[in-house]
Amino acid sequence: MIDDWQIGSGTVYWITGLSGAGKTTIGRHLWQLLKEQNPATVFLDGDALRKVFSPSGYSLEERLVLGMQYSRLCQMLSLQNIDVVCATIAMFHQIHRWNRNNIENYFETYLSVPMEILVNRHPKDLYRRAQTGQIQNVYGVDLPFEEPEHPDVVIQNEGHQDPEDIARRIIALKKDLMSSTVASYLPSHH
């Protein structure tokens, strides 16, 4: 049964990567560009969502629960014909698979950045503090992470590209994917 509030299917642009990969910056640019096409577009940032959901910690289990909450929120909004840009770490195969299986228009972008660049880039010195044991539960240092198995786009974001250009490329790649998907469903003429 479809609930009354399920009126359509917006697109969920899921941007994932380690802390400092550029998710929030690129996500904001993507959101601004998408809002020009569809005012019913929202931006969800993992750090801001963490404050809303108020989880108690950063263990793998707590991160998985939180990531699933983000996924369900994105699904709920997309079912109301709202486009969603969600910038979050959520590096679990379980989450990525759930998104693909439960969100009709799901587009996953993985921002891949070498650890040595992340260490030097991070504004809060997160990785250096984790490497010296000052803090715990940091992906890529003392917490394992699962890179996405089948992202729609992988972007090597080493800091040489303009974030708005990356956002434009994500939109173009999404359109290309939609065109090829539509083309593959067109009947062949004999």
Tab-separated table of N, CA and C in Angstrom, residues 26 29-30 33-34 108-109 152-155 161-177:
chain	number	residue	atom	x	y	z
A	26	ILE	N	31.325	19.901	-2.151
A	26	ILE	CA	30.793	19.495	-3.452
A	26	ILE	C	29.281	19.334	-3.366
A	29	HIS	N	27.523	22.685	-3.654
A	29	HIS	CA	27.517	23.160	-5.044
A	29	HIS	C	26.488	22.385	-5.867
A	30	LEU	N	26.443	21.074	-5.671
A	30	LEU	CA	25.478	20.239	-6.388
A	30	LEU	C	24.058	20.663	-6.051
A	33	LEU	N	23.122	23.935	-7.804
A	33	LEU	CA	22.873	23.720	-9.231
A	33	LEU	C	21.547	22.999	-9.460
A	34	LEU	N	21.256	21.999	-8.657
A	34	LEU	CA	20.013	21.241	-8.818
A	34	LEU	C	18.794	22.082	-8.475
A	108	GLU	N	24.957	7.314	-6.753
A	108	GLU	CA	26.010	7.294	-5.742
A	108	GLU	C	27.330	7.813	-6.309
A	109	THR	N	27.894	8.791	-5.611
A	109	THR	CA	29.200	9.351	-5.973
A	109	THR	C	30.172	9.069	-4.837
A	152	ASP	N	28.075	4.926	-8.885
A	152	ASP	CA	27.812	5.394	-10.244
A	152	ASP	C	28.973	6.239	-10.750
A	153	VAL	N	29.639	6.935	-9.834
A	153	VAL	CA	30.766	7.800	-10.182
A	153	VAL	C	31.831	7.674	-9.098
A	154	VAL	N	33.084	7.583	-9.509
A	154	VAL	CA	34.213	7.693	-8.589
A	154	VAL	C	34.998	8.927	-9.014
A	155	ILE	N	35.194	9.844	-8.085
A	155	ILE	CA	35.941	11.062	-8.379
A	155	ILE	C	37.178	11.090	-7.497
A	161	GLN	N	40.695	20.139	-8.630
A	161	GLN	CA	39.510	20.483	-9.414
A	161	GLN	C	38.609	21.417	-8.616
A	162	ASP	N	37.946	22.307	-9.327
A	162	ASP	CA	37.001	23.217	-8.697
A	162	ASP	C	35.773	22.420	-8.236
A	163	PRO	N	35.328	22.589	-6.981
A	163	PRO	CA	34.170	21.830	-6.488
A	163	PRO	C	32.909	22.030	-7.334
A	164	GLU	N	32.690	23.228	-7.847
A	164	GLU	CA	31.506	23.443	-8.688
A	164	GLU	C	31.622	22.672	-10.000
A	165	ASP	N	32.831	22.579	-10.548
A	165	ASP	CA	33.031	21.783	-11.762
A	165	ASP	C	32.744	20.306	-11.491
A	166	ILE	N	33.148	19.832	-10.324
A	166	ILE	CA	32.853	18.443	-9.954
A	166	ILE	C	31.341	18.248	-9.856
A	167	ALA	N	30.644	19.202	-9.241
A	167	ALA	CA	29.184	19.115	-9.123
A	167	ALA	C	28.538	19.089	-10.505
A	168	ARG	N	29.013	19.930	-11.416
A	168	ARG	CA	28.476	19.936	-12.789
A	168	ARG	C	28.726	18.587	-13.473
A	169	ARG	N	29.892	18.007	-13.215
A	169	ARG	CA	30.203	16.711	-13.813
A	169	ARG	C	29.272	15.625	-13.267
A	170	ILE	N	28.960	15.678	-11.979
A	170	ILE	CA	28.033	14.702	-11.388
A	170	ILE	C	26.680	14.793	-12.085
A	171	ILE	N	26.190	16.013	-12.298
A	171	ILE	CA	24.902	16.202	-12.982
A	171	ILE	C	24.969	15.649	-14.400
A	172	ALA	N	26.044	15.946	-15.113
A	172	ALA	CA	26.191	15.465	-16.492
A	172	ALA	C	26.253	13.942	-16.538
A	173	LEU	N	26.987	13.342	-15.618
A	173	LEU	CA	27.092	11.883	-15.587
A	173	LEU	C	25.757	11.240	-15.235
A	174	LYS	N	24.999	11.864	-14.347
A	174	LYS	CA	23.658	11.357	-14.009
A	174	LYS	C	22.768	11.394	-15.244
A	175	LYS	N	22.817	12.502	-16.002
A	175	LYS	CA	22.013	12.609	-17.229
A	175	LYS	C	22.437	11.563	-18.248
A	176	ASP	N	23.749	11.356	-18.391
A	176	ASP	CA	24.248	10.336	-19.315
A	176	ASP	C	23.762	8.951	-18.911
A	177	LEU	N	23.799	8.662	-17.627
A	177	LEU	CA	23.344	7.366	-17.136
A	177	LEU	C	21.859	7.181	-17.416
